[in-house]
Backbone as a chain_set.jsonl record, in Angstrom:
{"seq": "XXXXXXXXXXXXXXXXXXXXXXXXXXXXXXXXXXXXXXXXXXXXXXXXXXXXXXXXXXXXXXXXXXXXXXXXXXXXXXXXXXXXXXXXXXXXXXXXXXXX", "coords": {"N": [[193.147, 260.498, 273.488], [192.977, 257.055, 271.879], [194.612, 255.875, 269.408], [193.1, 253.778, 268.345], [190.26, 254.978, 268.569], [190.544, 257.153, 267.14], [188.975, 258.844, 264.411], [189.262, 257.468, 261.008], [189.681, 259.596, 258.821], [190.593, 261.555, 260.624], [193.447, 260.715, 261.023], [194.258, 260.163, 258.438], [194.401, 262.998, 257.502], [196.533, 264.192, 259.503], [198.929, 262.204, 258.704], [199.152, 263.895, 256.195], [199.615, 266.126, 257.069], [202.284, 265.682, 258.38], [203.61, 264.631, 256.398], [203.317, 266.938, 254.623], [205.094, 268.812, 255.97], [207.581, 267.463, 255.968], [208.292, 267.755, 253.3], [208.634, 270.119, 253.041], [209.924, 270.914, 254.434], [212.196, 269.294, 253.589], [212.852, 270.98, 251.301], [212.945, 273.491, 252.367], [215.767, 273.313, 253.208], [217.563, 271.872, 251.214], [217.281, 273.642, 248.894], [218.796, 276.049, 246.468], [218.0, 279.348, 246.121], [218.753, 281.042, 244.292], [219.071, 279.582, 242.04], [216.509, 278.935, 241.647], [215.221, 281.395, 241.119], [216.267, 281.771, 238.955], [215.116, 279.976, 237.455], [216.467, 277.345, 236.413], [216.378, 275.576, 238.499], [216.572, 271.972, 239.196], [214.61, 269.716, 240.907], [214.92, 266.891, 241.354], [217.505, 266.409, 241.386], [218.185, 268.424, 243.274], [217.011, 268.006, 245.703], [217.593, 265.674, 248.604], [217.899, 262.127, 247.816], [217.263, 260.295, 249.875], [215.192, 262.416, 250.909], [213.26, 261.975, 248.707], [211.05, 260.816, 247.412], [208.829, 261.599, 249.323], [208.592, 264.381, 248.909], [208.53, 264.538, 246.165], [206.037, 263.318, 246.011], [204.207, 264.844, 247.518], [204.615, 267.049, 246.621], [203.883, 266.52, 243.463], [201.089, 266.026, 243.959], [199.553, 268.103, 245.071], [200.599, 270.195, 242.481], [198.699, 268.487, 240.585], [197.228, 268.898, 237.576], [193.539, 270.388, 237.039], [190.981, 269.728, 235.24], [190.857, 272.106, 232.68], [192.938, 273.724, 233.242], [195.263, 275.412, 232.672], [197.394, 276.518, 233.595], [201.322, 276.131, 232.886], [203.559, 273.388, 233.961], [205.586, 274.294, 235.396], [204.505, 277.036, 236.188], [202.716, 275.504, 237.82], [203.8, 274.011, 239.931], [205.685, 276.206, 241.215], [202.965, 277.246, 241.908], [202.057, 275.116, 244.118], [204.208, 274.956, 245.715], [204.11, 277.189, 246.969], [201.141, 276.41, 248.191], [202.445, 274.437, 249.441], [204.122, 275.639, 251.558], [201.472, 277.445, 252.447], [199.977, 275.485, 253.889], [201.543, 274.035, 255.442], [202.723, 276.423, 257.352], [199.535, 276.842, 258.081], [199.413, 274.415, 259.63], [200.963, 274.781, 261.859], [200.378, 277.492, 263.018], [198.02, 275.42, 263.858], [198.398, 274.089, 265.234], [197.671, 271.369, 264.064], [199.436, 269.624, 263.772], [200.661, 268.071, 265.771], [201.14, 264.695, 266.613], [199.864, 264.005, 268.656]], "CA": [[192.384, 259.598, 272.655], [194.168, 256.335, 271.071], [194.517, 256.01, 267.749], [191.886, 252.98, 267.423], [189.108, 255.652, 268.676], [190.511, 258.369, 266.184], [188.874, 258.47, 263.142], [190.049, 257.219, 260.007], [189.435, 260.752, 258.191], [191.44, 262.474, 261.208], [194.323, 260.539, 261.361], [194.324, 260.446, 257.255], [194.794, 264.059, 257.648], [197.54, 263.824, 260.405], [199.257, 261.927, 258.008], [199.164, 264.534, 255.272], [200.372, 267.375, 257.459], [203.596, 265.319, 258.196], [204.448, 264.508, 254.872], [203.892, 267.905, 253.908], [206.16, 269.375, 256.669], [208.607, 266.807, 255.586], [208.575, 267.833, 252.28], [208.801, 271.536, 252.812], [211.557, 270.927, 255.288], [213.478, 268.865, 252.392], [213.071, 271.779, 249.874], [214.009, 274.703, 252.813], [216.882, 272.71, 253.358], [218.632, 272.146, 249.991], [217.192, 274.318, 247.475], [219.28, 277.297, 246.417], [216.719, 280.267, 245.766], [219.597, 281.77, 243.26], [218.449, 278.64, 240.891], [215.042, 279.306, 241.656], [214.803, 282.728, 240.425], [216.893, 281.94, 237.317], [214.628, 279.329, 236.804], [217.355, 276.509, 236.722], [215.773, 274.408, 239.158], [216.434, 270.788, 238.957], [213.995, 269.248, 241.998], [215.454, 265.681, 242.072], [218.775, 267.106, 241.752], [218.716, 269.974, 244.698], [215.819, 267.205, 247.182], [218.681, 263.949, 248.337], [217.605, 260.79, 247.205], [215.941, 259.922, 251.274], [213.996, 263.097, 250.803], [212.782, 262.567, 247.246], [209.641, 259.999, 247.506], [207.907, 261.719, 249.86], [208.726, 265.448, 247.974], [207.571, 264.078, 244.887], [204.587, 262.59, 246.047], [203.484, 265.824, 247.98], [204.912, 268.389, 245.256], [203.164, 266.485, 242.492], [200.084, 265.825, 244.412], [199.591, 269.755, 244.86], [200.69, 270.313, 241.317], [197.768, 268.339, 239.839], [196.102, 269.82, 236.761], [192.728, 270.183, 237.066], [190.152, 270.307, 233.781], [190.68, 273.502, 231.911], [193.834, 274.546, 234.039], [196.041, 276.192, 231.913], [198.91, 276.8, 233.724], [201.886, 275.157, 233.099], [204.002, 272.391, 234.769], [206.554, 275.235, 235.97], [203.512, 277.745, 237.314], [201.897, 274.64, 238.555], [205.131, 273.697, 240.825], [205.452, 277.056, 241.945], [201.672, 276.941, 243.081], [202.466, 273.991, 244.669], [205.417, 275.123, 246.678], [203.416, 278.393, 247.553], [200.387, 275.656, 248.653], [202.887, 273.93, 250.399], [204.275, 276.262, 252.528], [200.813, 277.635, 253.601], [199.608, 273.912, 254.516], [202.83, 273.921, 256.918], [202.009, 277.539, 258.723], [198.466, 276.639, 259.207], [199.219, 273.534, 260.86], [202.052, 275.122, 262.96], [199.261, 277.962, 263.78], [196.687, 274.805, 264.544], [198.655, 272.436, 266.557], [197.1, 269.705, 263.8], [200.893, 268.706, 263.342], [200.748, 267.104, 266.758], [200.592, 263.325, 266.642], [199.289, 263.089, 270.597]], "C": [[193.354, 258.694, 271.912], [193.761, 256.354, 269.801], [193.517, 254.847, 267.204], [190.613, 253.932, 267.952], [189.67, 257.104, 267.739], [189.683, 258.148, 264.721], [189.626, 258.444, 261.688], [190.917, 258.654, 259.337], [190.928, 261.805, 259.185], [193.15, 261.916, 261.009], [195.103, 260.243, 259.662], [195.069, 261.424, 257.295], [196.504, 264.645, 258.17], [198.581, 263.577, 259.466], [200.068, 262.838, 256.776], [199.966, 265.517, 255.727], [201.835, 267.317, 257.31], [203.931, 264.86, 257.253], [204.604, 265.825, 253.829], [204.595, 268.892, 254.31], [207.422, 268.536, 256.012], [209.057, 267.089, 254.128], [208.867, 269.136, 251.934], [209.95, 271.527, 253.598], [212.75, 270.37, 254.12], [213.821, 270.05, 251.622], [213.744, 272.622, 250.713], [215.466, 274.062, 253.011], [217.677, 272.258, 252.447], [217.82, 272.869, 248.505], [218.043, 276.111, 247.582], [218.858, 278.19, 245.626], [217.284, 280.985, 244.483], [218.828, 280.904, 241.888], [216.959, 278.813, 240.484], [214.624, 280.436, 240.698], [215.3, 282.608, 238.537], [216.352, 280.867, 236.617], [214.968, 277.766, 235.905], [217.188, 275.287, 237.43], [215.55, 272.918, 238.936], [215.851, 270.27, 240.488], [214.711, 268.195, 242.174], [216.088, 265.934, 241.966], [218.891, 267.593, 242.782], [218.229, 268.267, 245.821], [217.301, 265.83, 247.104], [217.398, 262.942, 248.721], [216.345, 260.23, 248.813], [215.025, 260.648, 251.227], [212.56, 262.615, 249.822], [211.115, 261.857, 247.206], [208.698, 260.976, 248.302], [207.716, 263.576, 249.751], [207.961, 265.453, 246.858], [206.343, 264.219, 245.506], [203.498, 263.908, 246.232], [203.294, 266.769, 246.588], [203.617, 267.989, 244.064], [201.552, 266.341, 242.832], [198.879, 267.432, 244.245], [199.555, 270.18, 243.321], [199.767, 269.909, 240.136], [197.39, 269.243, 239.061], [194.801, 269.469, 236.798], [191.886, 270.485, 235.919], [190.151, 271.702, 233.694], [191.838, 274.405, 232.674], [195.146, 274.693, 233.027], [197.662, 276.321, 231.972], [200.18, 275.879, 233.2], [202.514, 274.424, 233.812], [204.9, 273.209, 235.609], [205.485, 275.762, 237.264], [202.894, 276.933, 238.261], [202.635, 274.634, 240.016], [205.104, 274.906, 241.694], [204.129, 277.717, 242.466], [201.697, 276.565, 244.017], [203.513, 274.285, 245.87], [204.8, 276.293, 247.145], [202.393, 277.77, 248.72], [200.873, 275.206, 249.956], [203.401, 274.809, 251.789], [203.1, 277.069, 253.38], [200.2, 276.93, 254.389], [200.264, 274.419, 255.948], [202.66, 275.121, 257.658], [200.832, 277.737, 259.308], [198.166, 275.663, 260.245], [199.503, 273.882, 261.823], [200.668, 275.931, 263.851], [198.215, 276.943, 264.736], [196.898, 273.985, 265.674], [198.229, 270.92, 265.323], [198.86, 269.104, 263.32], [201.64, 267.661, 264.295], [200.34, 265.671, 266.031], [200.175, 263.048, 267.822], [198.045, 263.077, 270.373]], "O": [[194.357, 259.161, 271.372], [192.732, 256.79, 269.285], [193.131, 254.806, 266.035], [189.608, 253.339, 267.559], [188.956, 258.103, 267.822], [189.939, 257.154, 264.041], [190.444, 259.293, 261.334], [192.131, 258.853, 259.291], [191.847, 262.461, 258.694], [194.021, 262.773, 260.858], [196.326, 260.119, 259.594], [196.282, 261.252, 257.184], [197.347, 265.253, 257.511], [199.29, 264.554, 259.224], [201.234, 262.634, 256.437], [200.934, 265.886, 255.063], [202.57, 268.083, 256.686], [205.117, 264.559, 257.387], [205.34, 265.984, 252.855], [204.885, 269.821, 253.555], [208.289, 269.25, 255.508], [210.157, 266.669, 253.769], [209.278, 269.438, 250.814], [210.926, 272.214, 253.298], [213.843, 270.88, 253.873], [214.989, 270.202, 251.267], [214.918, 272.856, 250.424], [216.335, 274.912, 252.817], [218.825, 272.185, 252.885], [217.918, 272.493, 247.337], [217.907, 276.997, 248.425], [219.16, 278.099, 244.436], [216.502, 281.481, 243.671], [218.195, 281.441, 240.979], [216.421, 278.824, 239.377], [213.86, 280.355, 239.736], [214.9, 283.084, 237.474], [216.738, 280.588, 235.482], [214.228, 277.188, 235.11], [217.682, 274.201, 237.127], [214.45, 272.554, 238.522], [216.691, 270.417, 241.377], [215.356, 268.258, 243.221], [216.149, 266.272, 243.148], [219.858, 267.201, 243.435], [219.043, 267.631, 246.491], [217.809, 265.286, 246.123], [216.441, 262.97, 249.495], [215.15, 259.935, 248.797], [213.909, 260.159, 251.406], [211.361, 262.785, 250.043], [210.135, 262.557, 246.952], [207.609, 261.114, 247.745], [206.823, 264.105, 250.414], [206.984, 266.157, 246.599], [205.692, 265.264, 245.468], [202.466, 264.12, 245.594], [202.342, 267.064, 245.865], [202.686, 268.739, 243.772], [200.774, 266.561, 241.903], [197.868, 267.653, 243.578], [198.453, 270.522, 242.891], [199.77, 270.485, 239.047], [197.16, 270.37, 239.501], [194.596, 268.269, 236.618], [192.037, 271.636, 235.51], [189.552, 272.431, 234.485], [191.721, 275.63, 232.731], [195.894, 273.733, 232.842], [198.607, 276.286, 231.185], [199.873, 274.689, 233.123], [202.058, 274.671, 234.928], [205.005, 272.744, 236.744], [205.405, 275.422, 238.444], [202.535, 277.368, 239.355], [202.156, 275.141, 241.031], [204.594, 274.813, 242.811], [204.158, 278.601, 243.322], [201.444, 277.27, 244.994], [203.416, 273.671, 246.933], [205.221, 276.367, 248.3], [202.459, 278.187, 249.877], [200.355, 275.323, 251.067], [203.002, 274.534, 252.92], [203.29, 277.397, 254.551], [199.805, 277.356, 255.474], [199.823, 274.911, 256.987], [202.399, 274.883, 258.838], [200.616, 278.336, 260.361], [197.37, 275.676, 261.183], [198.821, 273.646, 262.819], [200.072, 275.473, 264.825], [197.716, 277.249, 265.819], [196.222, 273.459, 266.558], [198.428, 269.743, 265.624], [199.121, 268.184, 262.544], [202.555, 266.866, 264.082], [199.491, 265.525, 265.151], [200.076, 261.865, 268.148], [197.269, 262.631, 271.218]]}, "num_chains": 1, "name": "protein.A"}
């Protein structure tokens, strides 16, 4: 199917998967889990500068607070990076990370 008979909605989606593989690939790839745990964690620091736009965007996207959400900006993040990584194993499971 080409992409002018896909629908908008699907290829929206599409979209989303690969930016949030791309953004979980930036973090497995320079974050050092030692910082993590000790709570140290500087994000635009560890993510390089090509990663960082499309890290951000996802990370904070995820991270939203929603009315009456409590948590804070820390717990949020590590939601967020929990979120993210199961996004990225259900695509892998679905195949929706194909672009064909």
């Amino acid at each position: 199917m080409g992409s002018a008979e896909t629908p908008a909605s699907v290829l929206a989606m599409r979209i989303g998967v690969v930016a949030a593989e791309a953004a979980f690939a930036s973090f497995a790839r320079t974050i050092d889990f030692d910082e993590v745990a000790a709570g140290d964690l500087d994000f635009e620091g560890s993510i390089g500068p090509a990663d960082w736009p499309v890290f951000s965007l996802v990370l904070d996207t995820l991270a939203a607070a929603g009315p009456g959400d409590t948590r804070t900006l820390d717990q949020r993040r590590a939601d967020a990076l929990n979120d993210l990584a199961r996004i990225c194993l259900a695509a892998k499971r679905s195949g929706t990370a194909a672009l064909t």
